[in-house]
Amino acid sequence: MALTRTPGVRLADSASEAYRYPLLIKQLLHTPLATSPDEQIVYRDRHRYRYSEFAERLPRLGGALHRLGVDPGSTVAVMDWDSHRFLECYFAIPMSGAVLQTVNTRLAPEQIRFTLEDSGAQTLLFHRDFLPLVESLRPHLPGVRTFVILDDEATPDRPAFVAAAYEELLAEPAAGFEFGEFDENAVATTFHTTGTTGRPKAVVFTHRQIVLHTLAGIGSLASATHGQSFRRGGVYMPLTPMFHVHAWGMPYIATLLGVKQVYPGRYQPEELLALRAREGVTYSHCVPTVLRMVLSTAKQLGVDLGGWTITIGGSALPLGLAREALDAGIDVHAGYGMSETGPVLTVARLDGTESDPEERIRRRCLAGRPIPLVELRIADESMRIQPRDGVSTGEVIVRAPWLTPGYAGDPAASEQLWRGGYLHTQDVGAILPTGELRISDRLKDVIKSGGEWISSLQLEEIISHVPDVAEAAVVGEADPLWGERPHAHVVPRGRTDAERLAESVRAAVGAEVERGVLPKYAIPERVTITAALPKTSVGKIDKRRLREGPG
Amino acid sequence: MALTRTPGVRLADSASEAYRYPLLIKQLLHTPLATSPDEQIVYRDRHRYRYSEFAERLPRLGGALHRLGVDPGSTVAVMDWDSHRFLECYFAIPMSGAVLQTVNTRLAPEQIRFTLEDSGAQTLLFHRDFLPLVESLRPHLPGVRTFVILDDEATPDRPAFVAAAYEELLAEPAAGFEFGEFDENAVATTFHTTGTTGRPKAVVFTHRQIVLHTLAGIGSLASATHGQSFRRGGVYMPLTPMFHVHAWGMPYIATLLGVKQVYPGRYQPEELLALRAREGVTYSHCVPTVLRMVLSTAKQLGVDLGGWTITIGGSALPLGLAREALDAGIDVHAGYGMSETGPVLTVARLDGTESDPEERIRRRCLAGRPIPLVELRIADESMRIQPRDGVSTGEVIVRAPWLTPGYAGDPAASEQLWRGGYLHTQDVGAILPTGELRISDRLKDVIKSGGEWISSLQLEEIISHVPDVAEAAVVGEADPLWGERPHAHVVPRGRTDAERLAESVRAAVGAEVERGVLPKYAIPERVTITAALPKTSVGKIDKRRLREGPG
């Protein structure tokens, strides 16, 4: 739906020299540089510097890239672990008018090649750890002309095809280089979705979108009544890789807040926890899989996790996992969004009015409340908006000023994404009268059985409470009689008898059928006990592989 | 400085139906209506309703105005005390594409006539309390064609020239009226500055500007480490009139936060305090004069003011007044801005790192730290940027996305305001290494004596600590030898000997001269003891009248 310009609205007269303030990423730096010049940015146990030095390095990087031939509009791809250098790229590359392509290094080599090629990157910045990969891909990357290597230690040797080392480039003064001003609708970043279907598609975000996502994100995270919040005085560490939707936009939020930031490099559980304790980290965000890893490592090592707020996204936060995190001292709560939505749409928060402890945990696990400016609706298959009654379900459709306007180079998918003027999330959910969103399933994961829709997430939630179940996933399996029947894949906790566990799983679902919560064909036909569930590159359960796999 | 469009930046491909989200005031309503439909909006002891009903009344008001001939681009003026109806006008008038002109009812009748005429208002909504005034002005307001009266009680009688009563209009269903979409750069509001020099000038704010001010305001007020903050769970009541710079933009902020809002009508000290206690107000904002009134009334009545955060703006927050407020239990802190700046530029906050109690009070009284996106500089007379060292002083110049682009219909003043691409505040100050702004004076109030600049505010601060001084103002007085000499105007606390008080005032400044803080010609030549200082319509000390007056 295009913007209708109502004829006749009054437009303001402007002084000839009045500054027409564009919403550019560089504008996010005014406040932190004025108020927090001495605040720290930390990279593992390797490097520590101040915001003031961070800011001095940005024009050095901009100037160096310019000398290497990076022009406004050209694309610079970055392959790195979570680092202060990646943060510098988050700012300096878009600020110079170029496009930052963040490369998902967990994809298969051929997919990485595809995303690099698809992004049109002419310049690639990569961490030395990826040198073997880059060397093997290079013959198949005709578009990439300039390679820059990122080293944690000063390493004199570098292959001949590498034009420069990052730290050498930044050792040179900026020599008059200044970041210019341009249209706020200029593309700032691109990256590829890691959906479980089809090949990766590139989403696109502009300067304006990132600035607005940052402001609205602070508006939501900082304004919580108490707890579940991220404010000045906090210490930030991402646990969502920086290649993935700008680490949910949080590094921009942390920078605008002017708080201490800690970048952990490659995620290694014991080192993460040591770094967290040493630097006093108070706020992080991750997918459930990473939270599980953090909890089990902390348990093994006997580490206290008190004083840590963690926002969970990417997949639903199961009640059982939330309980475990709360028991470990983590102020855990869910958020909701996806690559296409920049990503944050909703954040779960307590009001302080919930007296029942179970109600409190349940609320932490809901997708939460829309952040400022997000228009969130539930629509049926004919795009009819459903009431916010907690009962009516449908697809979650949204508008916000930071959603990708489409997939780069894929007009058909773009039209499908935006049909009817709303972005289609392909998630099925209901909105409660409190404005909280409850996601019940992915549209494609809903199990269509006996003429009804059964939520695979609801079944997984029930099964996750069965004693001795560590993790569960349910997918639909074709059935000549019912259309589809649920097939549960269950990872046991420790050694258990497979047959008995399968019976317990069926009994748990059966109990809900008895209570009238589920139809009787919701009881899984098949229960497969397995050592591990297949995961996507960002740690989500890969249901496509479950459906395809030998099961 | 116009926006330079760097050639070559990449612009995003967009799906044909992708929603190009304009930053319109209506978009501020998505979150509160989803998450706080049952939260309350209160008007004195007269009316109380929910956000959901508030939202239903907006299209009714829009539809009614449309039937009365209000088209996009036309101007609707409002004269009211602080009320839920004024809040409805804050939203419905700009949302319908029209321009809201807020009328400063404290101006002299001739000035009110001028501002109405100058705004081009064709429609005037006014509270019944202003009926005599409107009747007397009407013959001199040829442009105003439609009058609508706002009543607190159902009052059947109304003069023949009044087209309709507000509540009757809103009793009719919206009948399909919907707020459209238009350019985010459409003018939303205008009002006239109440500066102490020249005739009132109209400033202009767009939808985009108000949305961005709201987001950045929440970003600052909500993100404080602890205290000096306004968040979800708070209860809001303005103590800055709604005709004055959108009550500092706070009603928009309160609405987006979805908190309970309390509108006090005409400011009557005892009623304000009773309302505050009854409704549990936690956050307000006002000028120092109103704070003084609140404190003295609370003292008289023995009312506890604990749990109340108040942001002070409009003039500097004197240390003595801050102490008094803190002693009374108010979490008081300063902010800084002006009509031309929409208004908020900076907010004072404690870090929690200040161990010295005096340091803590001093920080509360600084103008504070820039809010997100504000670029704040100190420049000398040749526009050379000064360092943030706490010592270098100069004029405060700013950029932010919500500053008036000029004065409507006054291009010469607009060019002066924006010369060199920054908005000139005409305030003199220094920026501390912590990023905090310390305002030392108005450019025009600086006393130029013996070749040096003496800050009138600094002298007032010193004098305000003299025992028996209630209030003080210092202006420059022409002197053939020194250029200018300070002339102090002092209001005593209770009955005191005028001559002895004048001596104490001179001695207090003399002590600072001894300490080397001030030059010796800073000692006031004349000290006038007076019962009251002249004030402007918004409660600031009127130095122009002090300079002109018989003294």
CSV table of C-alpha atoms in Angstrom, one decimal, chain B residues 109-261:
chain,number,residue,atom,x,y,z
B,109,PRO,CA,-6.0,40.0,24.9
B,110,GLU,CA,-4.4,41.9,22.1
B,111,GLN,CA,-1.6,39.4,21.9
B,112,ILE,CA,-4.1,36.5,21.9
B,113,ARG,CA,-5.9,38.3,19.1
B,114,PHE,CA,-2.6,38.7,17.2
B,115,THR,CA,-1.6,35.0,17.6
B,116,LEU,CA,-5.0,33.8,16.5
B,117,GLU,CA,-5.0,36.0,13.4
B,118,ASP,CA,-1.4,35.2,12.7
B,119,SER,CA,-2.1,31.4,12.8
B,120,GLY,CA,-4.7,31.7,10.2
B,121,ALA,CA,-7.2,29.8,12.4
B,122,GLN,CA,-10.6,29.4,10.9
B,123,THR,CA,-11.9,27.3,13.7
B,124,LEU,CA,-11.6,28.1,17.5
B,125,LEU,CA,-12.4,25.6,20.2
B,126,PHE,CA,-12.5,27.3,23.6
B,127,HIS,CA,-13.4,26.5,27.2
B,128,ARG,CA,-16.4,28.3,28.6
B,129,ASP,CA,-14.2,30.1,31.1
B,130,PHE,CA,-12.8,32.1,28.1
B,131,LEU,CA,-16.2,33.0,26.7
B,132,PRO,CA,-16.0,36.7,27.8
B,133,LEU,CA,-12.6,37.0,26.2
B,134,VAL,CA,-13.7,35.3,23.0
B,135,GLU,CA,-16.8,37.5,22.8
B,136,SER,CA,-14.7,40.7,23.2
B,137,LEU,CA,-12.1,39.5,20.6
B,138,ARG,CA,-14.6,38.2,18.0
B,139,PRO,CA,-15.2,41.4,16.1
B,140,HIS,CA,-11.5,41.6,15.6
B,141,LEU,CA,-11.1,38.1,14.4
B,142,PRO,CA,-12.4,38.1,10.8
B,143,GLY,CA,-10.6,34.9,9.9
B,144,VAL,CA,-12.3,32.7,12.5
B,145,ARG,CA,-15.5,31.4,11.1
B,146,THR,CA,-16.4,28.6,13.4
B,147,PHE,CA,-16.6,28.6,17.2
B,148,VAL,CA,-16.9,25.5,19.4
B,149,ILE,CA,-17.4,25.7,23.1
B,150,LEU,CA,-15.9,23.2,25.7
B,151,ASP,CA,-18.0,22.8,28.8
B,152,ASP,CA,-17.1,20.9,32.0
B,153,GLU,CA,-20.8,20.4,32.7
B,154,ALA,CA,-23.7,20.0,30.3
B,155,THR,CA,-24.8,23.6,29.8
B,156,PRO,CA,-27.7,24.0,27.3
B,157,ASP,CA,-27.3,27.7,26.7
B,158,ARG,CA,-24.7,29.0,24.4
B,159,PRO,CA,-24.3,32.3,22.4
B,160,ALA,CA,-25.6,32.4,18.9
B,161,PHE,CA,-22.2,32.8,17.3
B,162,VAL,CA,-21.1,29.4,18.8
B,163,ALA,CA,-21.7,26.7,16.1
B,164,ALA,CA,-21.6,23.7,18.5
B,165,ALA,CA,-20.7,22.3,21.9
B,166,TYR,CA,-17.8,19.9,22.0
B,167,GLU,CA,-19.5,17.2,23.9
B,168,GLU,CA,-22.6,17.3,21.6
B,169,LEU,CA,-20.3,16.9,18.6
B,170,LEU,CA,-18.7,13.9,20.2
B,171,ALA,CA,-22.0,12.3,21.1
B,172,GLU,CA,-22.5,11.6,17.4
B,173,PRO,CA,-20.9,8.4,16.0
B,174,ALA,CA,-17.9,8.8,13.7
B,175,ALA,CA,-20.1,7.5,10.8
B,176,GLY,CA,-17.3,6.0,8.8
B,177,PHE,CA,-14.8,8.8,9.4
B,178,GLU,CA,-11.3,7.5,9.2
B,179,PHE,CA,-8.0,9.3,9.7
B,180,GLY,CA,-6.1,9.2,6.4
B,181,GLU,CA,-2.4,8.9,5.6
B,182,PHE,CA,-0.3,11.7,4.3
B,183,ASP,CA,3.2,13.1,4.1
B,184,GLU,CA,5.0,12.8,7.5
B,185,ASN,CA,6.3,16.3,6.9
B,186,ALA,CA,2.8,17.8,7.1
B,187,VAL,CA,2.6,20.5,9.8
B,188,ALA,CA,0.9,19.1,12.9
B,189,THR,CA,1.1,22.0,15.3
B,190,THR,CA,1.9,25.7,15.6
B,191,PHE,CA,2.0,28.0,18.5
B,192,HIS,CA,3.7,31.3,19.4
B,193,THR,CA,6.8,31.8,21.4
B,194,THR,CA,6.5,33.8,24.5
B,195,GLY,CA,9.9,35.2,24.4
B,196,THR,CA,10.6,38.4,26.4
B,197,THR,CA,11.6,40.4,23.3
B,198,GLY,CA,9.6,41.4,20.2
B,199,ARG,CA,6.2,40.2,19.3
B,200,PRO,CA,5.2,36.5,19.5
B,201,LYS,CA,6.6,34.5,16.6
B,202,ALA,CA,5.0,31.2,15.4
B,203,VAL,CA,7.0,28.0,15.5
B,204,VAL,CA,5.9,25.0,13.5
B,205,PHE,CA,6.2,21.3,14.1
B,206,THR,CA,5.5,18.4,11.8
B,207,HIS,CA,4.1,14.9,12.4
B,208,ARG,CA,7.6,13.4,11.9
B,209,GLN,CA,9.1,15.8,14.4
B,210,ILE,CA,6.6,15.1,17.1
B,211,VAL,CA,6.9,11.3,16.6
B,212,LEU,CA,10.7,11.5,16.8
B,213,HIS,CA,10.6,13.8,19.9
B,214,THR,CA,8.3,11.3,21.5
B,215,LEU,CA,10.6,8.4,20.8
B,216,ALA,CA,13.8,10.2,21.8
B,217,GLY,CA,12.1,11.6,24.9
B,218,ILE,CA,11.1,8.1,26.1
B,219,GLY,CA,14.6,7.0,25.2
B,220,SER,CA,16.0,9.5,27.7
B,221,LEU,CA,13.4,9.6,30.4
B,222,ALA,CA,12.9,5.9,30.6
B,223,SER,CA,16.5,4.8,30.4
B,224,ALA,CA,17.9,6.5,33.5
B,225,THR,CA,19.9,4.2,35.8
B,226,HIS,CA,17.5,4.8,38.7
B,227,GLY,CA,15.3,7.8,39.7
B,228,GLN,CA,14.8,10.9,37.5
B,229,SER,CA,12.8,8.8,35.2
B,230,PHE,CA,9.3,8.2,33.7
B,231,ARG,CA,8.4,4.7,32.8
B,232,ARG,CA,5.5,2.3,32.5
B,233,GLY,CA,3.8,2.0,35.8
B,234,GLY,CA,4.1,5.7,36.4
B,235,VAL,CA,1.2,8.2,36.6
B,236,TYR,CA,1.5,11.4,34.7
B,237,MET,CA,0.2,14.9,35.4
B,238,PRO,CA,1.4,18.0,33.5
B,239,LEU,CA,2.2,21.2,35.4
B,240,THR,CA,3.3,23.0,32.3
B,241,PRO,CA,0.3,24.4,30.5
B,242,MET,CA,-0.8,22.4,27.4
B,243,PHE,CA,-0.7,25.5,25.3
B,244,HIS,CA,3.1,25.7,25.9
B,245,VAL,CA,5.2,23.5,23.5
B,246,HIS,CA,2.7,20.6,23.7
B,247,ALA,CA,3.3,20.6,27.5
B,248,TRP,CA,6.9,19.8,26.6
B,249,GLY,CA,5.7,16.9,24.5
B,250,MET,CA,5.0,14.9,27.6
B,251,PRO,CA,1.3,14.0,26.9
B,252,TYR,CA,2.5,12.3,23.7
B,253,ILE,CA,5.2,10.5,25.7
B,254,ALA,CA,2.7,9.5,28.4
B,255,THR,CA,0.3,8.2,25.8
B,256,LEU,CA,2.9,6.1,24.0
B,257,LEU,CA,4.0,4.7,27.3
B,258,GLY,CA,0.3,3.8,28.0
B,259,VAL,CA,0.4,5.1,31.6
B,260,LYS,CA,-2.4,6.7,33.6
B,261,GLN,CA,-2.7,10.4,32.8
